[in-house]
Amino acid sequence: MTNPTQGDQLADLLRGDADELIRRWVGLAASSLRGRMTEAELDRELREFFAVLVDALSTGSRDIKDDAYADARVLLEELSRTRARLGFSPSETAVGVFALKRAVFELIERRGNDGFREVIALSSLLDDLGLWTFEFYSRTREEIITEQSEQLLELTTPVVKLWDGVLAVPLVGTLDSARTQVVMEKLLEALVESGAEQAIIDITGVLAVDTQVAQHLLKTVMAARLMGAECTISGIRPQIAQTIVGLGIEFGDITTKASLADALLHALRRAGVDVVRRRNQAV
Amino acid sequence: MTSPAGERKELPIRRDDDVVRVRQLVRSYAQQAKLSLVDQTKLVTATSELARNTLTYGGGGVADVEIVADTRRRGVRASFIDEGPGIADVELAFTDGWTSGKGLGLGLSGARRLVDEFNLTTEVGRGTTVTVTKWGR
Ligand SMILES: Nc1ncnc2c1ncn2[C@@H]1O[C@H](COP(=O)(O)OP(=O)(O)O)[C@@H](O)[C@H]1O
Ligand SMILES: [Mg+2]
């Protein structure tokens, strides 16, 4: 690993023992992984970072805000984001960067050579880079918190009683399978508790229905049936209807209605309630 | 790695909520590429199926999503890449209703019907890559 173009001492120092340094670095950083990432993934990541760091150092710059460090910063931002999503703490994240210091110190010590001035420069540079990860880590944490509260909101989807014996559950937003399953279980429980015999699942607010969500819907309708209740699915919008047909999902003999109002009318009739217009009302 | 206009992005698929994230990214690109609401929904649903397969059968992987353009139109292309077990019998996997798990067995075949271009490469023991494209009209 020789690169004759630049004569930067620090870059040369790192480059000269690249493999040994990286191996030690990965070894040190791996202790904080605790199974959330494999060592091979870590190795790939740190190797990539090492290469761009050495490139940046070889320009002679020691300021991480310089253009020379643009790639290094982007890589660290990515790394911090991934760590935050995988549930690493901020110090576990920064340790990945700081561990390179220790690897370099050890190397210098073992060699007994005089690279100390370089090492001090490297040390403060890596401190800066470590702090950079903190910043992006906390940004991602904030994003995650917002996302989670949005998802919570969707989880609170209520089962509402529209009429004696008629329950409805309006589904809204992005349905993933976990959320669909929770809502469906709540509906079945509510059917048992209330003894209602009609249920309406309204999907007017749903953005997409994939096979997994459809499967949850189908299972719920079947389960409700076994419990003596009839389910109607309402609010299947045109784009969703076309997609369901494209996927090849068959809803069989399940009653579907265009709107929640139509579904309610249907449910009331099935429940034996007559809905009639008053005779003296103007037509 | 990140293109300036934000027109290409790679997302990990490791957990359930990553599938939702992929779906949201695809929807936002589909809107940027001016796909109709029907086409957006078809593409989002197809990618939801493929991301789910990457997670469930491929043991996780990545989604690579980008806005593409030719001389006449724009579209969205999404690749789903895993290094899982691969698919031994591709024809069987495309059979409507066939599943090796507990699904409806309509994800692969359905996704293929919902997009304009569909390409699957797989090797047993090596992994699977599925790439789909949907074009604006
Ligand atoms: N990425 C993948 N890696 C390995 N096997 C896959 C992958 N995607 C799909 N398969 C196989 O193809 C089958 C059919 O997939 P699909 O049509 O999506 O139905 P389902 O997800 O309901 O099983 C799956 O059951 C699985 O055996
Ligand atoms: Mg599937």
Short mmCIF file of C-alpha atoms and ligand atoms in Angstrom, two decimals:
data_model
loop_
_atom_site.label_atom_id
_atom_site.label_comp_id
_atom_site.label_asym_id
_atom_site.label_seq_id
_atom_site.Cartn_x
_atom_site.Cartn_y
_atom_site.Cartn_z
CA MET A 1 0.00 0.00 0.00
CA THR A 2 2.20 2.80 -1.18
CA ASN A 3 1.06 6.02 -2.66
CA PRO A 4 3.96 8.09 -3.87
CA THR A 5 1.96 11.18 -4.79
CA GLN A 6 1.89 12.88 -1.41
CA GLY A 7 4.44 13.18 1.28
CA ASP A 8 2.15 13.73 4.25
CA GLN A 9 3.73 12.02 7.24
CA LEU A 10 0.55 11.17 9.06
CA ALA A 11 -1.06 9.74 5.95
CA ASP A 12 2.11 7.74 5.28
CA LEU A 13 2.14 6.45 8.81
CA LEU A 14 -1.44 5.17 8.57
CA ARG A 15 -1.04 3.87 5.06
CA GLY A 16 2.15 2.01 5.87
CA ASP A 17 0.42 -0.21 8.41
CA ALA A 18 -3.09 -0.01 7.10
CA ASP A 19 -4.04 -3.65 7.43
CA GLU A 20 -2.69 -4.08 10.90
CA LEU A 21 -4.30 -0.85 12.08
CA ILE A 22 -7.67 -1.66 10.61
CA ARG A 23 -7.68 -5.14 12.08
CA ARG A 24 -6.89 -3.79 15.54
CA TRP A 25 -9.40 -0.97 15.11
CA VAL A 26 -12.17 -3.39 14.13
CA GLY A 27 -11.21 -5.58 17.08
CA LEU A 28 -11.52 -2.68 19.52
CA ALA A 29 -14.73 -1.33 18.04
CA ALA A 30 -16.33 -4.78 17.82
CA SER A 31 -16.58 -5.03 21.59
CA SER A 32 -19.46 -2.54 21.55
CA LEU A 33 -21.48 -4.29 18.82
CA ARG A 34 -23.22 -6.85 21.02
CA GLY A 35 -24.70 -8.71 18.09
CA ARG A 36 -26.44 -5.72 16.52
CA MET A 37 -24.04 -5.80 13.59
CA THR A 38 -21.63 -8.45 12.36
CA GLU A 39 -17.90 -7.96 12.54
CA ALA A 40 -17.75 -8.36 8.77
CA GLU A 41 -20.11 -5.40 8.34
CA LEU A 42 -18.05 -3.36 10.77
CA ASP A 43 -14.86 -4.30 8.94
CA ARG A 44 -16.30 -3.19 5.62
CA GLU A 45 -17.48 0.08 7.11
CA LEU A 46 -14.25 0.99 8.93
CA ARG A 47 -12.11 -0.02 5.97
CA GLU A 48 -14.06 2.33 3.74
CA PHE A 49 -13.77 5.10 6.30
CA PHE A 50 -10.05 4.47 6.77
CA ALA A 51 -9.44 4.86 3.05
CA VAL A 52 -11.22 8.20 2.77
CA LEU A 53 -9.59 9.43 5.98
CA VAL A 54 -6.11 8.67 4.68
CA ASP A 55 -6.96 10.38 1.40
CA ALA A 56 -8.10 13.46 3.30
CA LEU A 57 -5.02 13.49 5.53
CA SER A 58 -2.73 13.22 2.55
CA THR A 59 -3.96 16.60 1.30
CA GLY A 60 -2.20 18.03 4.33
CA SER A 61 -5.41 19.49 5.80
CA ARG A 62 -6.21 18.89 9.46
CA ASP A 63 -9.56 20.66 9.57
CA ILE A 64 -12.53 18.33 9.30
CA LYS A 65 -14.68 21.13 7.87
CA ASP A 66 -12.44 21.28 4.78
CA ASP A 67 -13.65 19.92 1.47
CA ALA A 68 -10.93 17.31 1.73
CA TYR A 69 -12.98 15.70 4.52
CA ALA A 70 -16.34 15.81 2.74
CA ASP A 71 -16.39 12.06 2.04
CA ALA A 72 -15.24 11.26 5.56
CA ARG A 73 -18.02 13.39 7.01
CA VAL A 74 -20.67 11.80 4.81
CA LEU A 75 -19.51 8.31 5.76
CA LEU A 76 -19.64 9.21 9.44
CA GLU A 77 -23.10 10.68 9.08
CA GLU A 78 -24.27 7.43 7.50
CA LEU A 79 -22.56 5.43 10.20
CA SER A 80 -24.17 7.48 12.95
CA ARG A 81 -27.59 7.10 11.41
CA THR A 82 -27.23 3.36 11.07
CA ARG A 83 -26.05 3.08 14.67
CA ALA A 84 -28.93 5.18 15.98
CA ARG A 85 -31.42 3.02 14.09
CA LEU A 86 -29.83 -0.17 15.37
CA GLY A 87 -30.17 1.09 18.92
CA PHE A 88 -26.55 1.98 19.72
CA SER A 89 -25.96 4.68 22.35
CA PRO A 90 -24.11 7.86 21.32
CA SER A 91 -20.94 6.82 23.13
CA GLU A 92 -21.03 3.37 21.60
CA THR A 93 -21.22 5.15 18.26
CA ALA A 94 -18.35 7.54 18.90
CA VAL A 95 -16.16 4.80 20.36
CA GLY A 96 -15.95 3.36 16.85
CA VAL A 97 -14.03 6.47 15.82
CA PHE A 98 -11.98 6.92 18.98
CA ALA A 99 -10.81 3.32 18.86
CA LEU A 100 -8.61 4.18 15.89
CA LYS A 101 -6.61 6.44 18.21
CA ARG A 102 -5.82 3.58 20.48
CA ALA A 103 -4.82 1.38 17.56
CA VAL A 104 -2.42 4.06 16.33
CA PHE A 105 -0.98 4.75 19.80
CA GLU A 106 -0.30 1.08 20.28
CA LEU A 107 1.44 0.90 16.96
CA ILE A 108 3.67 3.88 17.71
CA GLU A 109 4.49 2.52 21.11
CA ARG A 110 5.44 -0.84 19.78
CA ARG A 111 7.62 0.64 17.11
CA GLY A 112 9.22 3.02 19.59
CA ASN A 113 9.43 5.57 16.81
CA ASP A 114 9.10 9.31 16.85
CA GLY A 115 5.76 9.91 15.18
CA PHE A 116 4.45 11.76 18.20
CA ARG A 117 3.78 15.11 16.63
CA GLU A 118 1.65 13.42 13.99
CA VAL A 119 -0.13 11.43 16.59
CA ILE A 120 -1.17 14.45 18.58
CA ALA A 121 -2.53 16.03 15.42
CA LEU A 122 -4.38 12.83 14.61
CA SER A 123 -5.71 12.65 18.13
CA SER A 124 -7.47 16.00 18.04
CA LEU A 125 -8.69 15.37 14.53
CA LEU A 126 -10.31 12.12 15.57
CA ASP A 127 -11.88 13.89 18.55
CA ASP A 128 -13.51 16.27 16.11
CA LEU A 129 -14.71 13.43 13.94
CA GLY A 130 -16.05 11.61 16.97
CA LEU A 131 -18.05 14.68 17.94
CA TRP A 132 -19.37 14.85 14.40
CA THR A 133 -20.99 11.45 14.92
CA PHE A 134 -22.72 12.77 18.05
CA GLU A 135 -24.39 15.50 16.11
CA PHE A 136 -25.78 13.19 13.46
CA TYR A 137 -26.65 10.56 15.97
CA SER A 138 -28.88 12.96 17.88
CA ARG A 139 -30.51 14.20 14.69
CA THR A 140 -31.47 10.65 13.79
CA ARG A 141 -32.76 10.03 17.31
CA GLU A 142 -35.09 12.97 16.89
CA GLU A 143 -36.33 11.60 13.59
CA ILE A 144 -36.96 8.23 15.17
CA ILE A 145 -38.92 9.79 18.01
CA THR A 146 -41.14 11.69 15.60
CA GLU A 147 -41.75 8.56 13.55
CA GLN A 148 -42.60 6.57 16.62
CA SER A 149 -45.11 9.09 17.84
CA GLU A 150 -46.76 9.09 14.42
CA GLN A 151 -46.98 5.35 14.54
CA LEU A 152 -48.41 5.46 18.04
CA LEU A 153 -51.07 7.79 16.82
CA GLU A 154 -52.04 5.25 14.22
CA LEU A 155 -52.11 2.53 16.82
CA THR A 156 -54.77 4.35 18.76
CA THR A 157 -57.25 3.66 15.95
CA PRO A 158 -60.45 3.19 17.89
CA VAL A 159 -63.16 0.63 17.55
CA VAL A 160 -66.34 2.70 17.55
CA LYS A 161 -69.93 1.71 18.11
CA LEU A 162 -71.99 3.15 15.29
CA TRP A 163 -75.29 1.67 16.37
CA ASP A 164 -76.57 -0.97 18.71
CA GLY A 165 -74.94 -4.13 17.42
CA VAL A 166 -72.81 -2.36 14.80
CA LEU A 167 -69.09 -1.71 15.36
CA ALA A 168 -66.69 0.03 13.01
CA VAL A 169 -62.96 0.42 12.83
CA PRO A 170 -61.55 3.10 10.55
CA LEU A 171 -58.03 2.28 9.35
CA VAL A 172 -55.79 5.21 8.50
CA GLY A 173 -52.36 5.78 7.00
CA THR A 174 -49.59 3.37 6.31
CA LEU A 175 -50.62 -0.07 7.40
CA ASP A 176 -47.86 -2.43 8.28
CA SER A 177 -48.64 -5.91 9.32
CA ALA A 178 -47.99 -5.45 13.03
CA ARG A 179 -50.33 -2.50 13.22
CA THR A 180 -53.03 -4.21 11.18
CA GLN A 181 -52.86 -7.21 13.42
CA VAL A 182 -53.28 -5.12 16.58
CA VAL A 183 -56.29 -3.30 15.17
CA MET A 184 -57.87 -6.53 14.02
CA GLU A 185 -57.41 -8.15 17.41
CA LYS A 186 -59.01 -5.15 19.06
CA LEU A 187 -61.98 -5.47 16.75
CA LEU A 188 -62.46 -9.15 17.55
CA GLU A 189 -62.25 -8.43 21.28
CA ALA A 190 -64.78 -5.64 20.96
CA LEU A 191 -67.13 -7.99 19.10
CA VAL A 192 -66.97 -10.45 21.97
CA GLU A 193 -67.46 -7.79 24.64
CA SER A 194 -70.33 -6.00 22.97
CA GLY A 195 -72.01 -9.01 21.42
CA ALA A 196 -72.35 -6.98 18.22
CA GLU A 197 -73.11 -9.00 15.11
CA GLN A 198 -72.08 -6.46 12.50
CA ALA A 199 -68.62 -5.01 12.01
CA ILE A 200 -67.37 -2.55 9.44
CA ILE A 201 -63.71 -2.21 8.54
CA ASP A 202 -63.31 1.09 6.76
CA ILE A 203 -60.13 1.51 4.73
CA THR A 204 -60.87 4.91 3.16
CA GLY A 205 -57.75 6.36 4.81
CA VAL A 206 -55.42 3.55 3.84
CA LEU A 207 -52.65 4.29 1.37
CA ALA A 208 -51.93 0.76 0.16
CA VAL A 209 -53.09 -2.79 0.76
CA ASP A 210 -50.44 -5.42 0.16
CA THR A 211 -50.89 -9.18 0.44
CA GLN A 212 -49.95 -9.22 4.09
CA VAL A 213 -52.47 -6.58 5.08
CA ALA A 214 -55.07 -8.31 2.91
CA GLN A 215 -54.33 -11.56 4.64
CA HIS A 216 -54.95 -9.94 8.03
CA LEU A 217 -58.23 -8.51 6.77
CA LEU A 218 -59.32 -11.88 5.38
CA LYS A 219 -58.41 -13.69 8.58
CA THR A 220 -60.31 -11.18 10.67
CA VAL A 221 -63.42 -11.53 8.56
CA MET A 222 -63.20 -15.32 8.87
CA ALA A 223 -62.64 -15.17 12.62
CA ALA A 224 -65.55 -12.77 13.05
CA ARG A 225 -67.71 -15.14 11.06
CA LEU A 226 -66.83 -18.02 13.36
CA MET A 227 -67.93 -15.78 16.22
CA GLY A 228 -71.26 -15.23 14.51
CA ALA A 229 -70.54 -11.72 13.29
CA GLU A 230 -70.55 -10.37 9.76
CA CYS A 231 -67.85 -8.00 8.51
CA THR A 232 -68.16 -5.48 5.75
CA ILE A 233 -65.13 -3.81 4.22
CA SER A 234 -65.82 -0.28 3.10
CA GLY A 235 -63.96 2.56 1.47
CA ILE A 236 -61.90 0.60 -1.04
CA ARG A 237 -60.73 3.43 -3.24
CA PRO A 238 -60.26 2.95 -7.00
CA GLN A 239 -56.45 2.81 -6.93
CA ILE A 240 -56.55 0.25 -4.15
CA ALA A 241 -59.20 -1.81 -5.89
CA GLN A 242 -57.06 -1.92 -9.04
CA THR A 243 -54.00 -2.89 -7.06
CA ILE A 244 -55.81 -5.66 -5.21
CA VAL A 245 -57.02 -7.04 -8.53
CA GLY A 246 -53.48 -6.77 -9.93
CA LEU A 247 -52.08 -8.72 -7.02
CA GLY A 248 -54.69 -11.41 -7.63
CA ILE A 249 -56.23 -11.24 -4.16
CA GLU A 250 -59.75 -12.60 -4.00
CA PHE A 251 -62.09 -11.31 -1.35
CA GLY A 252 -64.51 -14.13 -2.18
CA ASP A 253 -67.95 -13.66 -0.69
CA ILE A 254 -66.92 -10.86 1.66
CA THR A 255 -69.26 -7.91 1.45
CA THR A 256 -67.61 -4.72 0.27
CA LYS A 257 -69.20 -1.28 0.07
CA ALA A 258 -67.99 1.91 -1.54
CA SER A 259 -68.43 4.10 1.51
CA LEU A 260 -68.80 3.84 5.24
CA ALA A 261 -72.36 5.19 4.89
CA ASP A 262 -73.31 2.42 2.48
CA ALA A 263 -71.74 -0.12 4.80
CA LEU A 264 -73.68 1.24 7.76
CA LEU A 265 -76.95 1.07 5.85
CA HIS A 266 -76.17 -2.51 4.89
CA ALA A 267 -75.24 -3.43 8.46
CA LEU A 268 -78.39 -1.86 9.88
CA ARG A 269 -80.55 -3.81 7.45
CA ARG A 270 -78.77 -7.01 8.39
CA ALA A 271 -79.29 -6.13 12.04
CA GLY A 272 -82.99 -5.85 11.35
CA VAL A 273 -83.22 -2.08 11.54
CA ASP A 274 -85.35 -0.49 8.84
CA VAL A 275 -84.11 2.82 7.59
CA VAL A 276 -86.90 4.62 5.85
CA ARG A 277 -87.43 8.15 4.69
CA ARG A 278 -90.23 9.94 6.55
CA ARG A 279 -93.31 10.08 4.42
CA ASN A 280 -93.95 13.78 4.85
CA GLN A 281 -90.41 14.70 3.92
CA ALA A 282 -90.02 16.56 0.65
CA VAL A 283 -88.50 14.38 -2.03
CA MET B 1 -23.03 7.52 -2.29
CA THR B 2 -25.71 10.21 -1.98
CA SER B 3 -26.63 12.01 -5.16
CA PRO B 4 -27.25 15.73 -4.83
CA ALA B 5 -30.89 15.87 -5.95
CA GLY B 6 -31.80 13.11 -3.50
CA GLU B 7 -32.96 11.08 -6.44
CA ARG B 8 -31.33 7.89 -5.37
CA LYS B 9 -31.22 6.31 -1.98
CA GLU B 10 -30.30 3.03 -0.42
CA LEU B 11 -32.20 1.83 2.63
CA PRO B 12 -31.49 -1.16 4.83
CA ILE B 13 -34.17 -3.83 5.22
CA ARG B 14 -33.56 -5.43 8.56
CA ARG B 15 -36.72 -4.96 10.53
CA ASP B 16 -40.45 -4.65 10.06
CA ASP B 17 -40.49 -0.87 10.13
CA ASP B 18 -37.79 -0.72 7.44
CA VAL B 19 -40.43 -2.05 5.04
CA VAL B 20 -42.63 0.94 5.90
CA ARG B 21 -39.68 3.27 5.34
CA VAL B 22 -39.00 1.77 1.91
CA ARG B 23 -42.64 2.19 1.03
CA GLN B 24 -42.61 5.85 2.08
CA LEU B 25 -39.48 6.54 0.03
CA VAL B 26 -40.95 4.85 -3.05
CA ARG B 27 -44.16 6.86 -2.69
CA SER B 28 -42.28 10.12 -2.42
CA TYR B 29 -40.15 9.33 -5.50
CA ALA B 30 -43.24 8.22 -7.40
CA GLN B 31 -44.84 11.57 -6.63
CA GLN B 32 -41.70 13.43 -7.74
CA ALA B 33 -41.67 11.44 -10.97
CA LYS B 34 -45.32 12.44 -11.47
CA LEU B 35 -46.77 8.95 -11.56
CA SER B 36 -50.57 8.83 -11.46
CA LEU B 37 -52.21 7.92 -8.17
CA VAL B 38 -53.06 4.46 -9.48
CA ASP B 39 -49.49 3.87 -10.65
CA GLN B 40 -48.08 5.19 -7.39
CA THR B 41 -50.25 2.79 -5.44
CA LYS B 42 -49.35 -0.14 -7.68
CA LEU B 43 -45.64 0.56 -7.37
CA VAL B 44 -45.75 1.15 -3.63
CA THR B 45 -47.64 -2.11 -3.18
CA ALA B 46 -45.25 -4.06 -5.42
CA THR B 47 -42.23 -2.75 -3.53
CA SER B 48 -43.92 -3.52 -0.25
CA GLU B 49 -44.20 -7.16 -1.37
CA LEU B 50 -40.58 -7.32 -2.50
CA ALA B 51 -39.17 -5.61 0.59
CA ARG B 52 -41.19 -8.00 2.74
CA ASN B 53 -39.75 -10.99 0.85
CA THR B 54 -36.22 -9.60 1.27
CA LEU B 55 -36.85 -9.46 5.01
CA THR B 56 -38.76 -12.71 5.46
CA TYR B 57 -37.04 -15.03 3.00
CA GLY B 58 -33.78 -13.26 2.15
CA GLY B 59 -32.89 -12.69 5.81
CA GLY B 60 -32.70 -8.93 5.26
CA GLY B 61 -30.87 -6.84 2.69
CA VAL B 62 -31.11 -3.45 1.08
CA ALA B 63 -33.45 -1.49 -1.15
CA ASP B 64 -31.92 0.77 -3.78
CA VAL B 65 -34.50 3.26 -5.05
CA GLU B 66 -34.01 5.87 -7.76
CA ILE B 67 -35.82 8.17 -10.11
CA VAL B 68 -34.99 7.25 -13.69
CA ALA B 69 -35.63 9.00 -16.97
CA ASP B 70 -35.50 8.23 -20.65
CA THR B 71 -36.11 10.63 -23.50
CA ARG B 72 -39.87 10.71 -23.04
CA ARG B 73 -40.74 10.10 -19.45
CA ARG B 74 -39.68 9.65 -15.87
CA GLY B 75 -40.15 6.69 -13.63
CA VAL B 76 -39.04 4.98 -10.46
CA ARG B 77 -36.80 1.96 -10.26
CA ALA B 78 -36.29 -0.07 -7.13
CA SER B 79 -33.96 -2.99 -6.49
CA PHE B 80 -34.19 -5.39 -3.59
CA ILE B 81 -30.98 -7.15 -2.83
CA ASP B 82 -30.33 -9.91 -0.35
CA GLU B 83 -27.63 -12.47 0.26
CA GLY B 84 -30.05 -15.07 1.52
CA PRO B 85 -30.74 -18.64 0.41
CA GLY B 86 -31.85 -17.77 -3.12
CA ILE B 87 -34.83 -19.36 -4.88
CA ALA B 88 -34.37 -22.94 -6.04
CA ASP B 89 -37.46 -23.17 -8.24
CA VAL B 90 -38.26 -19.77 -9.70
CA GLU B 91 -41.23 -20.97 -11.70
CA LEU B 92 -42.80 -22.40 -8.59
CA ALA B 93 -42.14 -19.19 -6.67
CA PHE B 94 -44.04 -17.28 -9.37
CA THR B 95 -47.03 -19.60 -9.16
CA ASP B 96 -50.08 -17.74 -7.86
CA GLY B 97 -50.86 -18.98 -4.39
CA TRP B 98 -47.63 -20.87 -3.79
CA THR B 99 -45.80 -20.00 -0.59
CA SER B 100 -43.01 -21.73 1.30
CA GLY B 101 -44.11 -19.80 4.36
CA LYS B 102 -47.50 -18.65 5.58
CA GLY B 103 -48.21 -15.94 3.03
CA LEU B 104 -50.83 -15.71 0.32
CA GLY B 105 -48.21 -16.65 -2.28
CA LEU B 106 -49.14 -13.67 -4.43
CA GLY B 107 -46.25 -11.31 -3.71
CA LEU B 108 -43.85 -12.16 -6.53
CA SER B 109 -46.41 -12.87 -9.21
CA GLY B 110 -48.57 -9.94 -8.10
CA ALA B 111 -45.67 -7.51 -8.01
CA ARG B 112 -44.73 -8.55 -11.54
CA ARG B 113 -48.24 -7.73 -12.73
CA LEU B 114 -48.21 -4.33 -11.05
CA VAL B 115 -45.05 -2.90 -12.64
CA ASP B 116 -43.79 -2.17 -16.17
CA GLU B 117 -40.43 -3.91 -15.92
CA PHE B 118 -39.55 -6.79 -13.66
CA ASN B 119 -36.27 -8.60 -13.39
CA LEU B 120 -35.29 -11.34 -10.97
CA THR B 121 -31.88 -12.93 -10.60
CA THR B 122 -31.25 -15.53 -7.98
CA GLU B 123 -28.68 -18.09 -7.11
CA VAL B 124 -29.11 -20.80 -4.53
CA GLY B 125 -26.89 -20.10 -1.55
CA ARG B 126 -25.95 -16.68 -2.90
CA GLY B 127 -29.01 -14.49 -2.75
CA THR B 128 -31.72 -12.80 -4.74
CA THR B 129 -32.04 -9.47 -6.51
CA VAL B 130 -35.33 -8.19 -7.84
CA THR B 131 -35.51 -4.95 -9.83
CA VAL B 132 -38.76 -3.30 -10.81
CA THR B 133 -39.54 -0.14 -12.77
CA LYS B 134 -42.72 1.82 -13.18
CA TRP B 135 -42.90 4.59 -15.78
CA GLY B 136 -45.05 7.70 -15.85
CA ARG B 137 -47.47 7.89 -18.75
N1 LIG C 1 -35.87 -12.86 -1.59
C1 LIG C 1 -36.22 -14.17 -1.54
N2 LIG C 1 -35.33 -15.10 -1.14
C2 LIG C 1 -35.68 -16.41 -1.08
N3 LIG C 1 -36.90 -16.87 -1.39
C3 LIG C 1 -37.84 -16.01 -1.81
C4 LIG C 1 -37.55 -14.61 -1.90
N4 LIG C 1 -38.66 -14.00 -2.36
C5 LIG C 1 -39.59 -14.96 -2.52
N5 LIG C 1 -39.11 -16.17 -2.21
C6 LIG C 1 -39.83 -17.46 -2.29
O1 LIG C 1 -40.92 -17.31 -3.17
C7 LIG C 1 -42.12 -17.68 -2.52
C8 LIG C 1 -43.27 -16.88 -3.06
O2 LIG C 1 -43.14 -15.52 -2.68
P1 LIG C 1 -44.42 -14.59 -2.68
O3 LIG C 1 -45.07 -14.71 -4.00
O4 LIG C 1 -44.03 -13.24 -2.25
O5 LIG C 1 -45.37 -15.27 -1.60
P2 LIG C 1 -45.32 -15.28 0.00
O6 LIG C 1 -44.50 -14.11 0.43
O7 LIG C 1 -46.75 -15.15 0.39
O8 LIG C 1 -44.72 -16.58 0.39
C9 LIG C 1 -41.86 -17.47 -1.06
O9 LIG C 1 -42.72 -18.27 -0.27
C10 LIG C 1 -40.38 -17.89 -0.95
O10 LIG C 1 -40.27 -19.29 -0.88
MG MG C 2 -44.21 -12.29 -0.30
#
